[in-house]
Amino acid sequence: MRGLRKSYGDVVALQNLDLDIASGSVVGLIGRNGAGKTTATRCIAGLLRPDAGEVQIAASATPGTSPISIATQEIELYPGLNVATNLTFFGRISGVPDPERMLTEVAAELEIEPLLTKLPKEMSIGQQRQVHVAAALMATPRLLLLDEPTAALDVAARAAVLAAVERRRTAGVGVLFSSHQLRDIEAVCDSVVLIHEGEVIAAGRVEDLITEYGGARIEVTVDGKVQVIDGEDIPAAIAQVTAGGGRVEAVNVIKPSLEAVFLTLTGMRGSDVEGI
């Protein structure tokens, strides 16, 4: 992506966004709600037309492969078809040579065999999410776009999805993994792009960003006001912020992590993380 810009009326969703995804790499896309993550993903997929800029995806030289596959943030399944028929259909329209075989492989990979005869309405939201991601995995693309692929998943389902992403990386697929689940980003992504109000404010390898921006810090709430102290020494932090008096109401320790990077660069407090 080069110089991508997209507006909705007077609201600018993306501003001159540049992004590279190499074959065999997983790039994490993170940001607050409304930062432009979903808009960027949909522009790459051709579901939205950007106002300016360009998106280029290398063509595949392998027969039976698609240039792109996407699992959108919104769950999209045909309500009148059971899971097996949904997945077989998505495999066929993706040009998979043997969709029935691919169905067997993907169902085993994501551990959804017990769901194959069910209709979407007969499943939980988490189960629907698993099948929705499975539909994207029915193709063999050059580029796989995953927008919140682990949202509402239980521990086992989440682990299965992350393992599937790792296998696609090993097979040489480029993956864009957009998520609010920062632990998932840390677990599976080679690099991260953090966007804020439609612009990239940080990008690089996960470990490099943590080293540069993700140092430990302590948030101490005194008389309703949050004060941030760098480091991990809780008694020293409390002594520092209460030197002039005041009652300590809460203490929150942020360990070195991608979460700390996010909080530092977006100006959020640890208590705000669940709202991103």
PDB file of C-alpha atoms in Angstrom:
ATOM      1  CA  MET A   1       0.000   0.000   0.000  1.00  0.00           C
ATOM      2  CA  ARG A   2       1.320   3.415  -0.904  1.00  0.00           C
ATOM      3  CA  GLY A   3      -0.181   6.742   0.096  1.00  0.00           C
ATOM      4  CA  LEU A   4      -3.603   5.268   0.819  1.00  0.00           C
ATOM      5  CA  ARG A   5      -6.225   7.795   1.804  1.00  0.00           C
ATOM      6  CA  LYS A   6      -9.889   7.192   2.580  1.00  0.00           C
ATOM      7  CA  SER A   7     -12.532   9.528   3.972  1.00  0.00           C
ATOM      8  CA  TYR A   8     -16.149   9.096   4.963  1.00  0.00           C
ATOM      9  CA  GLY A   9     -17.585  12.542   4.433  1.00  0.00           C
ATOM     10  CA  ASP A  10     -15.618  14.869   6.681  1.00  0.00           C
ATOM     11  CA  VAL A  11     -14.110  11.997   8.661  1.00  0.00           C
ATOM     12  CA  VAL A  12     -10.637  10.976   7.453  1.00  0.00           C
ATOM     13  CA  ALA A  13     -10.192   7.242   8.113  1.00  0.00           C
ATOM     14  CA  LEU A  14      -6.773   6.789   6.477  1.00  0.00           C
ATOM     15  CA  GLN A  15      -4.090   9.385   5.769  1.00  0.00           C
ATOM     16  CA  ASN A  16      -1.258   8.504   3.372  1.00  0.00           C
ATOM     17  CA  LEU A  17      -0.956   4.965   4.721  1.00  0.00           C
ATOM     18  CA  ASP A  18       2.057   2.917   3.587  1.00  0.00           C
ATOM     19  CA  LEU A  19       2.194  -0.796   4.369  1.00  0.00           C
ATOM     20  CA  ASP A  20       4.273  -3.744   3.135  1.00  0.00           C
ATOM     21  CA  ILE A  21       3.511  -7.441   3.654  1.00  0.00           C
ATOM     22  CA  ALA A  22       6.135  -9.894   2.435  1.00  0.00           C
ATOM     23  CA  SER A  23       5.524 -13.519   1.512  1.00  0.00           C
ATOM     24  CA  GLY A  24       5.990 -15.750   4.535  1.00  0.00           C
ATOM     25  CA  SER A  25       5.475 -12.960   7.061  1.00  0.00           C
ATOM     26  CA  VAL A  26       2.690 -12.043   9.470  1.00  0.00           C
ATOM     27  CA  VAL A  27       2.117  -8.316   9.960  1.00  0.00           C
ATOM     28  CA  GLY A  28       0.015  -7.218  12.915  1.00  0.00           C
ATOM     29  CA  LEU A  29      -2.222  -4.190  12.455  1.00  0.00           C
ATOM     30  CA  ILE A  30      -3.217  -2.553  15.734  1.00  0.00           C
ATOM     31  CA  GLY A  31      -4.887   0.647  16.833  1.00  0.00           C
ATOM     32  CA  ARG A  32      -7.795   2.007  18.831  1.00  0.00           C
ATOM     33  CA  ASN A  33     -11.393   1.618  17.691  1.00  0.00           C
ATOM     34  CA  GLY A  34     -11.869   3.863  14.670  1.00  0.00           C
ATOM     35  CA  ALA A  35      -8.134   4.088  13.947  1.00  0.00           C
ATOM     36  CA  GLY A  36      -8.627   2.801  10.382  1.00  0.00           C
ATOM     37  CA  LYS A  37      -7.666  -0.882  10.690  1.00  0.00           C
ATOM     38  CA  THR A  38     -10.800  -2.307   9.100  1.00  0.00           C
ATOM     39  CA  THR A  39     -10.843   0.404   6.435  1.00  0.00           C
ATOM     40  CA  ALA A  40      -7.264  -0.459   5.475  1.00  0.00           C
ATOM     41  CA  THR A  41      -8.046  -4.182   5.344  1.00  0.00           C
ATOM     42  CA  ARG A  42     -11.126  -3.656   3.183  1.00  0.00           C
ATOM     43  CA  CYS A  43      -9.219  -1.366   0.818  1.00  0.00           C
ATOM     44  CA  ILE A  44      -6.557  -4.048   0.318  1.00  0.00           C
ATOM     45  CA  ALA A  45      -9.276  -6.607  -0.421  1.00  0.00           C
ATOM     46  CA  GLY A  46     -10.986  -4.325  -2.936  1.00  0.00           C
ATOM     47  CA  LEU A  47     -14.141  -4.076  -0.825  1.00  0.00           C
ATOM     48  CA  LEU A  48     -13.599  -0.320  -0.497  1.00  0.00           C
ATOM     49  CA  ARG A  49     -12.260   2.089  -3.077  1.00  0.00           C
ATOM     50  CA  PRO A  50      -9.643   4.448  -1.595  1.00  0.00           C
ATOM     51  CA  ASP A  51      -9.784   8.157  -2.402  1.00  0.00           C
ATOM     52  CA  ALA A  52      -6.079   8.185  -3.255  1.00  0.00           C
ATOM     53  CA  GLY A  53      -3.050   5.911  -3.263  1.00  0.00           C
ATOM     54  CA  GLU A  54      -2.592   2.393  -4.568  1.00  0.00           C
ATOM     55  CA  VAL A  55      -2.588  -1.236  -3.525  1.00  0.00           C
ATOM     56  CA  GLN A  56      -0.433  -3.778  -5.382  1.00  0.00           C
ATOM     57  CA  ILE A  57      -0.547  -7.534  -4.798  1.00  0.00           C
ATOM     58  CA  ALA A  58       1.953  -9.803  -6.536  1.00  0.00           C
ATOM     59  CA  ALA A  59       0.319 -12.300  -8.864  1.00  0.00           C
ATOM     60  CA  SER A  60       0.545 -16.002  -8.056  1.00  0.00           C
ATOM     61  CA  ALA A  61       2.265 -18.327 -10.491  1.00  0.00           C
ATOM     62  CA  THR A  62       0.848 -21.438  -8.802  1.00  0.00           C
ATOM     63  CA  PRO A  63      -2.256 -23.002 -10.404  1.00  0.00           C
ATOM     64  CA  GLY A  64      -5.263 -23.338  -8.112  1.00  0.00           C
ATOM     65  CA  THR A  65      -4.283 -20.468  -5.846  1.00  0.00           C
ATOM     66  CA  SER A  66      -6.065 -17.173  -5.253  1.00  0.00           C
ATOM     67  CA  PRO A  67      -4.228 -13.859  -4.996  1.00  0.00           C
ATOM     68  CA  ILE A  68      -6.144 -12.917  -1.861  1.00  0.00           C
ATOM     69  CA  SER A  69      -8.464 -14.326   0.811  1.00  0.00           C
ATOM     70  CA  ILE A  70     -10.173 -12.431   3.617  1.00  0.00           C
ATOM     71  CA  ALA A  71     -12.013 -13.064   6.867  1.00  0.00           C
ATOM     72  CA  THR A  72     -13.754  -9.772   7.563  1.00  0.00           C
ATOM     73  CA  GLN A  73     -14.543  -8.475  11.029  1.00  0.00           C
ATOM     74  CA  GLU A  74     -18.241  -9.120  10.378  1.00  0.00           C
ATOM     75  CA  ILE A  75     -19.148 -12.801  10.301  1.00  0.00           C
ATOM     76  CA  GLU A  76     -20.411 -13.667   6.808  1.00  0.00           C
ATOM     77  CA  LEU A  77     -22.006 -17.100   6.366  1.00  0.00           C
ATOM     78  CA  TYR A  78     -25.035 -18.200   4.354  1.00  0.00           C
ATOM     79  CA  PRO A  79     -27.715 -18.797   7.017  1.00  0.00           C
ATOM     80  CA  GLY A  80     -29.617 -21.462   5.069  1.00  0.00           C
ATOM     81  CA  LEU A  81     -26.558 -23.658   4.430  1.00  0.00           C
ATOM     82  CA  ASN A  82     -24.868 -25.914   6.945  1.00  0.00           C
ATOM     83  CA  VAL A  83     -21.199 -25.466   7.735  1.00  0.00           C
ATOM     84  CA  ALA A  84     -19.939 -28.121   5.312  1.00  0.00           C
ATOM     85  CA  THR A  85     -21.923 -26.633   2.422  1.00  0.00           C
ATOM     86  CA  ASN A  86     -20.832 -23.085   3.321  1.00  0.00           C
ATOM     87  CA  LEU A  87     -17.164 -24.057   3.317  1.00  0.00           C
ATOM     88  CA  THR A  88     -17.377 -26.162   0.173  1.00  0.00           C
ATOM     89  CA  PHE A  89     -19.056 -23.258  -1.615  1.00  0.00           C
ATOM     90  CA  PHE A  90     -16.363 -20.794  -0.548  1.00  0.00           C
ATOM     91  CA  GLY A  91     -13.727 -23.261  -1.682  1.00  0.00           C
ATOM     92  CA  ARG A  92     -15.348 -23.603  -5.107  1.00  0.00           C
ATOM     93  CA  ILE A  93     -15.618 -19.869  -5.761  1.00  0.00           C
ATOM     94  CA  SER A  94     -11.971 -19.512  -4.701  1.00  0.00           C
ATOM     95  CA  GLY A  95     -10.954 -21.951  -7.421  1.00  0.00           C
ATOM     96  CA  VAL A  96      -9.786 -24.726  -5.089  1.00  0.00           C
ATOM     97  CA  PRO A  97      -9.240 -27.842  -7.250  1.00  0.00           C
ATOM     98  CA  ASP A  98     -10.633 -30.267  -4.667  1.00  0.00           C
ATOM     99  CA  PRO A  99     -12.858 -28.357  -2.198  1.00  0.00           C
ATOM    100  CA  GLU A 100     -14.096 -31.531  -0.490  1.00  0.00           C
ATOM    101  CA  ARG A 101     -10.530 -32.532   0.407  1.00  0.00           C
ATOM    102  CA  MET A 102      -9.751 -28.984   1.517  1.00  0.00           C
ATOM    103  CA  LEU A 103     -12.880 -29.015   3.674  1.00  0.00           C
ATOM    104  CA  THR A 104     -11.639 -32.126   5.468  1.00  0.00           C
ATOM    105  CA  GLU A 105      -8.207 -30.569   6.054  1.00  0.00           C
ATOM    106  CA  VAL A 106      -9.455 -27.170   7.262  1.00  0.00           C
ATOM    107  CA  ALA A 107     -12.150 -28.687   9.495  1.00  0.00           C
ATOM    108  CA  ALA A 108      -9.516 -30.835  11.204  1.00  0.00           C
ATOM    109  CA  GLU A 109      -7.076 -27.937  11.423  1.00  0.00           C
ATOM    110  CA  LEU A 110      -9.570 -25.660  13.206  1.00  0.00           C
ATOM    111  CA  GLU A 111     -11.199 -28.544  15.100  1.00  0.00           C
ATOM    112  CA  ILE A 112     -14.676 -27.820  13.751  1.00  0.00           C
ATOM    113  CA  GLU A 113     -15.663 -31.315  12.568  1.00  0.00           C
ATOM    114  CA  PRO A 114     -18.588 -31.484  15.075  1.00  0.00           C
ATOM    115  CA  LEU A 115     -20.026 -28.302  13.525  1.00  0.00           C
ATOM    116  CA  LEU A 116     -20.125 -29.441   9.887  1.00  0.00           C
ATOM    117  CA  THR A 117     -23.816 -30.421   9.903  1.00  0.00           C
ATOM    118  CA  LYS A 118     -24.984 -27.352  11.830  1.00  0.00           C
ATOM    119  CA  LEU A 119     -26.588 -24.180  10.490  1.00  0.00           C
ATOM    120  CA  PRO A 120     -25.025 -20.862  11.556  1.00  0.00           C
ATOM    121  CA  LYS A 121     -27.991 -20.043  13.818  1.00  0.00           C
ATOM    122  CA  GLU A 122     -27.386 -23.270  15.753  1.00  0.00           C
ATOM    123  CA  MET A 123     -23.891 -22.185  16.783  1.00  0.00           C
ATOM    124  CA  SER A 124     -22.477 -19.727  19.299  1.00  0.00           C
ATOM    125  CA  ILE A 125     -20.827 -16.519  18.100  1.00  0.00           C
ATOM    126  CA  GLY A 126     -17.414 -18.034  18.813  1.00  0.00           C
ATOM    127  CA  GLN A 127     -18.241 -21.121  16.732  1.00  0.00           C
ATOM    128  CA  GLN A 128     -19.509 -18.926  13.907  1.00  0.00           C
ATOM    129  CA  ARG A 129     -16.221 -17.015  14.047  1.00  0.00           C
ATOM    130  CA  GLN A 130     -14.281 -20.287  13.721  1.00  0.00           C
ATOM    131  CA  VAL A 131     -16.272 -21.246  10.618  1.00  0.00           C
ATOM    132  CA  HIS A 132     -15.949 -17.721   9.196  1.00  0.00           C
ATOM    133  CA  VAL A 133     -12.147 -17.947   9.505  1.00  0.00           C
ATOM    134  CA  ALA A 134     -12.249 -21.465   8.061  1.00  0.00           C
ATOM    135  CA  ALA A 135     -13.973 -20.065   4.962  1.00  0.00           C
ATOM    136  CA  ALA A 136     -10.980 -17.788   4.356  1.00  0.00           C
ATOM    137  CA  LEU A 137      -8.606 -20.727   4.849  1.00  0.00           C
ATOM    138  CA  MET A 138     -10.394 -22.780   2.184  1.00  0.00           C
ATOM    139  CA  ALA A 139      -8.415 -20.816  -0.409  1.00  0.00           C
ATOM    140  CA  THR A 140      -4.660 -21.006  -0.955  1.00  0.00           C
ATOM    141  CA  PRO A 141      -3.860 -17.307  -1.390  1.00  0.00           C
ATOM    142  CA  ARG A 142      -0.733 -15.212  -1.770  1.00  0.00           C
ATOM    143  CA  LEU A 143      -2.173 -12.805   0.802  1.00  0.00           C
ATOM    144  CA  LEU A 144      -4.441 -13.682   3.723  1.00  0.00           C
ATOM    145  CA  LEU A 145      -6.328 -10.852   5.443  1.00  0.00           C
ATOM    146  CA  LEU A 146      -7.670 -11.586   8.927  1.00  0.00           C
ATOM    147  CA  ASP A 147      -9.700  -8.902  10.705  1.00  0.00           C
ATOM    148  CA  GLU A 148     -10.273  -9.844  14.374  1.00  0.00           C
ATOM    149  CA  PRO A 149      -9.934 -13.596  13.692  1.00  0.00           C
ATOM    150  CA  THR A 150      -9.800 -14.576  17.377  1.00  0.00           C
ATOM    151  CA  ALA A 151     -12.641 -12.366  18.655  1.00  0.00           C
ATOM    152  CA  ALA A 152     -15.041 -14.324  20.928  1.00  0.00           C
ATOM    153  CA  LEU A 153     -12.996 -17.540  20.641  1.00  0.00           C
ATOM    154  CA  ASP A 154     -12.329 -19.804  23.605  1.00  0.00           C
ATOM    155  CA  VAL A 155      -8.800 -20.841  24.509  1.00  0.00           C
ATOM    156  CA  ALA A 156      -8.721 -23.999  22.372  1.00  0.00           C
ATOM    157  CA  ALA A 157     -10.258 -22.346  19.310  1.00  0.00           C
ATOM    158  CA  ARG A 158      -7.899 -19.394  19.612  1.00  0.00           C
ATOM    159  CA  ALA A 159      -4.889 -21.702  19.761  1.00  0.00           C
ATOM    160  CA  ALA A 160      -6.110 -23.550  16.655  1.00  0.00           C
ATOM    161  CA  VAL A 161      -6.489 -20.311  14.681  1.00  0.00           C
ATOM    162  CA  LEU A 162      -3.039 -19.047  15.701  1.00  0.00           C
ATOM    163  CA  ALA A 163      -1.499 -22.393  14.746  1.00  0.00           C
ATOM    164  CA  ALA A 164      -3.234 -22.180  11.355  1.00  0.00           C
ATOM    165  CA  VAL A 165      -1.766 -18.714  10.804  1.00  0.00           C
ATOM    166  CA  GLU A 166       1.694 -20.039  11.672  1.00  0.00           C
ATOM    167  CA  ARG A 167       1.305 -22.842   9.130  1.00  0.00           C
ATOM    168  CA  ARG A 168       0.311 -20.321   6.421  1.00  0.00           C
ATOM    169  CA  ARG A 169       3.404 -18.269   7.230  1.00  0.00           C
ATOM    170  CA  THR A 170       5.598 -21.363   6.917  1.00  0.00           C
ATOM    171  CA  ALA A 171       3.977 -22.102   3.546  1.00  0.00           C
ATOM    172  CA  GLY A 172       4.993 -18.658   2.277  1.00  0.00           C
ATOM    173  CA  VAL A 173       1.672 -16.840   2.557  1.00  0.00           C
ATOM    174  CA  GLY A 174       1.727 -13.168   3.511  1.00  0.00           C
ATOM    175  CA  VAL A 175      -0.710 -12.489   6.364  1.00  0.00           C
ATOM    176  CA  LEU A 176      -2.220  -9.252   7.661  1.00  0.00           C
ATOM    177  CA  PHE A 177      -3.500  -9.907  11.188  1.00  0.00           C
ATOM    178  CA  SER A 178      -5.649  -7.053  12.477  1.00  0.00           C
ATOM    179  CA  SER A 179      -6.680  -7.440  16.097  1.00  0.00           C
ATOM    180  CA  HIS A 180      -7.354  -5.861  19.454  1.00  0.00           C
ATOM    181  CA  GLN A 181      -5.961  -8.993  21.098  1.00  0.00           C
ATOM    182  CA  LEU A 182      -2.409  -7.778  21.665  1.00  0.00           C
ATOM    183  CA  ARG A 183      -1.241 -11.078  23.147  1.00  0.00           C
ATOM    184  CA  ASP A 184      -2.260 -12.784  19.904  1.00  0.00           C
ATOM    185  CA  ILE A 185      -0.321 -10.168  17.940  1.00  0.00           C
ATOM    186  CA  GLU A 186       2.761 -10.803  20.075  1.00  0.00           C
ATOM    187  CA  ALA A 187       2.378 -14.568  19.691  1.00  0.00           C
ATOM    188  CA  VAL A 188       2.107 -14.790  15.922  1.00  0.00           C
ATOM    189  CA  CYS A 189       3.337 -11.587  14.233  1.00  0.00           C
ATOM    190  CA  ASP A 190       6.822 -10.868  12.917  1.00  0.00           C
ATOM    191  CA  SER A 191       6.188  -7.136  12.798  1.00  0.00           C
ATOM    192  CA  VAL A 192       3.557  -4.647  13.865  1.00  0.00           C
ATOM    193  CA  VAL A 193       2.058  -1.510  12.380  1.00  0.00           C
ATOM    194  CA  LEU A 194       0.336   0.794  14.866  1.00  0.00           C
ATOM    195  CA  ILE A 195      -2.078   3.265  13.329  1.00  0.00           C
ATOM    196  CA  HIS A 196      -3.661   6.166  15.151  1.00  0.00           C
ATOM    197  CA  GLU A 197      -6.303   8.387  13.593  1.00  0.00           C
ATOM    198  CA  GLY A 198      -5.562   6.901  10.177  1.00  0.00           C
ATOM    199  CA  GLU A 199      -1.783   7.363  10.251  1.00  0.00           C
ATOM    200  CA  VAL A 200       1.100   5.039  11.039  1.00  0.00           C
ATOM    201  CA  ILE A 201       2.729   6.188  14.281  1.00  0.00           C
ATOM    202  CA  ALA A 202       5.027   3.189  14.781  1.00  0.00           C
ATOM    203  CA  ALA A 203       6.114   0.152  12.805  1.00  0.00           C
ATOM    204  CA  GLY A 204       8.736  -2.536  13.222  1.00  0.00           C
ATOM    205  CA  ARG A 205       9.544  -5.907  14.706  1.00  0.00           C
ATOM    206  CA  VAL A 206       7.591  -6.709  17.851  1.00  0.00           C
ATOM    207  CA  GLU A 207      10.696  -7.132  20.026  1.00  0.00           C
ATOM    208  CA  ASP A 208      12.226  -3.886  18.726  1.00  0.00           C
ATOM    209  CA  LEU A 209       9.093  -1.881  19.500  1.00  0.00           C
ATOM    210  CA  ILE A 210       8.903  -3.354  22.990  1.00  0.00           C
ATOM    211  CA  THR A 211      12.549  -2.464  23.591  1.00  0.00           C
ATOM    212  CA  GLU A 212      12.062   1.107  22.376  1.00  0.00           C
ATOM    213  CA  TYR A 213       8.612   1.996  23.698  1.00  0.00           C
ATOM    214  CA  GLY A 214       7.377  -0.831  25.911  1.00  0.00           C
ATOM    215  CA  GLY A 215       9.274  -0.313  29.157  1.00  0.00           C
ATOM    216  CA  ALA A 216       7.565  -1.123  32.440  1.00  0.00           C
ATOM    217  CA  ARG A 217       5.592   1.602  34.158  1.00  0.00           C
ATOM    218  CA  ILE A 218       3.357   2.045  37.144  1.00  0.00           C
ATOM    219  CA  GLU A 219       0.058   3.923  37.140  1.00  0.00           C
ATOM    220  CA  VAL A 220      -0.911   5.239  40.571  1.00  0.00           C
ATOM    221  CA  THR A 221      -4.329   6.766  41.088  1.00  0.00           C
ATOM    222  CA  VAL A 222      -4.221   9.407  43.824  1.00  0.00           C
ATOM    223  CA  ASP A 223      -7.406  11.295  44.723  1.00  0.00           C
ATOM    224  CA  GLY A 224      -8.940  10.388  41.362  1.00  0.00           C
ATOM    225  CA  LYS A 225      -5.930  11.455  39.278  1.00  0.00           C
ATOM    226  CA  VAL A 226      -3.747   8.899  37.462  1.00  0.00           C
ATOM    227  CA  GLN A 227      -0.014   9.526  37.623  1.00  0.00           C
ATOM    228  CA  VAL A 228       2.453   7.453  35.582  1.00  0.00           C
ATOM    229  CA  ILE A 229       5.919   6.505  36.861  1.00  0.00           C
ATOM    230  CA  ASP A 230       8.474   4.641  34.747  1.00  0.00           C
ATOM    231  CA  GLY A 231       9.922   1.441  36.215  1.00  0.00           C
ATOM    232  CA  GLU A 232       8.664  -1.431  38.377  1.00  0.00           C
ATOM    233  CA  ASP A 233       9.435  -0.218  41.908  1.00  0.00           C
ATOM    234  CA  ILE A 234       5.932   0.100  43.375  1.00  0.00           C
ATOM    235  CA  PRO A 235       6.889   1.485  46.843  1.00  0.00           C
ATOM    236  CA  ALA A 236       9.109   4.122  45.241  1.00  0.00           C
ATOM    237  CA  ALA A 237       6.373   5.103  42.792  1.00  0.00           C
ATOM    238  CA  ILE A 238       3.796   5.443  45.579  1.00  0.00           C
ATOM    239  CA  ALA A 239       6.218   7.482  47.685  1.00  0.00           C
ATOM    240  CA  GLN A 240       6.922   9.777  44.740  1.00  0.00           C
ATOM    241  CA  VAL A 241       3.294  10.531  43.892  1.00  0.00           C
ATOM    242  CA  THR A 242       2.174  10.925  47.515  1.00  0.00           C
ATOM    243  CA  ALA A 243       5.059  13.138  48.605  1.00  0.00           C
ATOM    244  CA  GLY A 244       2.652  16.073  48.811  1.00  0.00           C
ATOM    245  CA  GLY A 245      -0.133  14.077  50.415  1.00  0.00           C
ATOM    246  CA  GLY A 246      -3.192  12.353  48.984  1.00  0.00           C
ATOM    247  CA  ARG A 247      -4.898   8.963  49.175  1.00  0.00           C
ATOM    248  CA  VAL A 248      -3.819   6.114  46.905  1.00  0.00           C
ATOM    249  CA  GLU A 249      -6.903   4.577  45.283  1.00  0.00           C
ATOM    250  CA  ALA A 250      -5.357   2.146  42.786  1.00  0.00           C
ATOM    251  CA  VAL A 251      -2.028   0.872  41.495  1.00  0.00           C
ATOM    252  CA  ASN A 252      -1.643  -0.667  38.038  1.00  0.00           C
ATOM    253  CA  VAL A 253       1.670  -2.206  36.901  1.00  0.00           C
ATOM    254  CA  ILE A 254       2.279  -2.344  33.131  1.00  0.00           C
ATOM    255  CA  LYS A 255       4.984  -4.900  32.302  1.00  0.00           C
ATOM    256  CA  PRO A 256       7.253  -4.598  29.229  1.00  0.00           C
ATOM    257  CA  SER A 257       4.992  -5.779  26.398  1.00  0.00           C
ATOM    258  CA  LEU A 258       3.218  -4.764  23.221  1.00  0.00           C
ATOM    259  CA  GLU A 259       0.435  -3.535  25.471  1.00  0.00           C
ATOM    260  CA  ALA A 260       2.881  -1.086  27.053  1.00  0.00           C
ATOM    261  CA  VAL A 261       3.928   0.066  23.579  1.00  0.00           C
ATOM    262  CA  PHE A 262       0.299   0.643  22.666  1.00  0.00           C
ATOM    263  CA  LEU A 263      -0.449   2.565  25.844  1.00  0.00           C
ATOM    264  CA  THR A 264       2.663   4.729  25.529  1.00  0.00           C
ATOM    265  CA  LEU A 265       2.176   5.705  21.898  1.00  0.00           C
ATOM    266  CA  THR A 266      -1.571   6.253  21.990  1.00  0.00           C
ATOM    267  CA  GLY A 267      -1.546   8.086  25.324  1.00  0.00           C
ATOM    268  CA  MET A 268      -3.962   5.658  26.929  1.00  0.00           C
ATOM    269  CA  ARG A 269      -4.017   4.377  30.504  1.00  0.00           C
ATOM    270  CA  GLY A 270      -3.873   0.705  31.412  1.00  0.00           C
ATOM    271  CA  SER A 271      -7.486   0.843  32.567  1.00  0.00           C
ATOM    272  CA  ASP A 272      -8.504   1.823  29.027  1.00  0.00           C
ATOM    273  CA  VAL A 273      -7.071  -1.263  27.306  1.00  0.00           C
ATOM    274  CA  GLU A 274     -10.319  -3.246  27.310  1.00  0.00           C
ATOM    275  CA  GLY A 275     -11.909  -0.487  25.236  1.00  0.00           C
ATOM    276  CA  ILE A 276      -9.465  -0.608  22.310  1.00  0.00           C
TER     277      ILE A 276
END
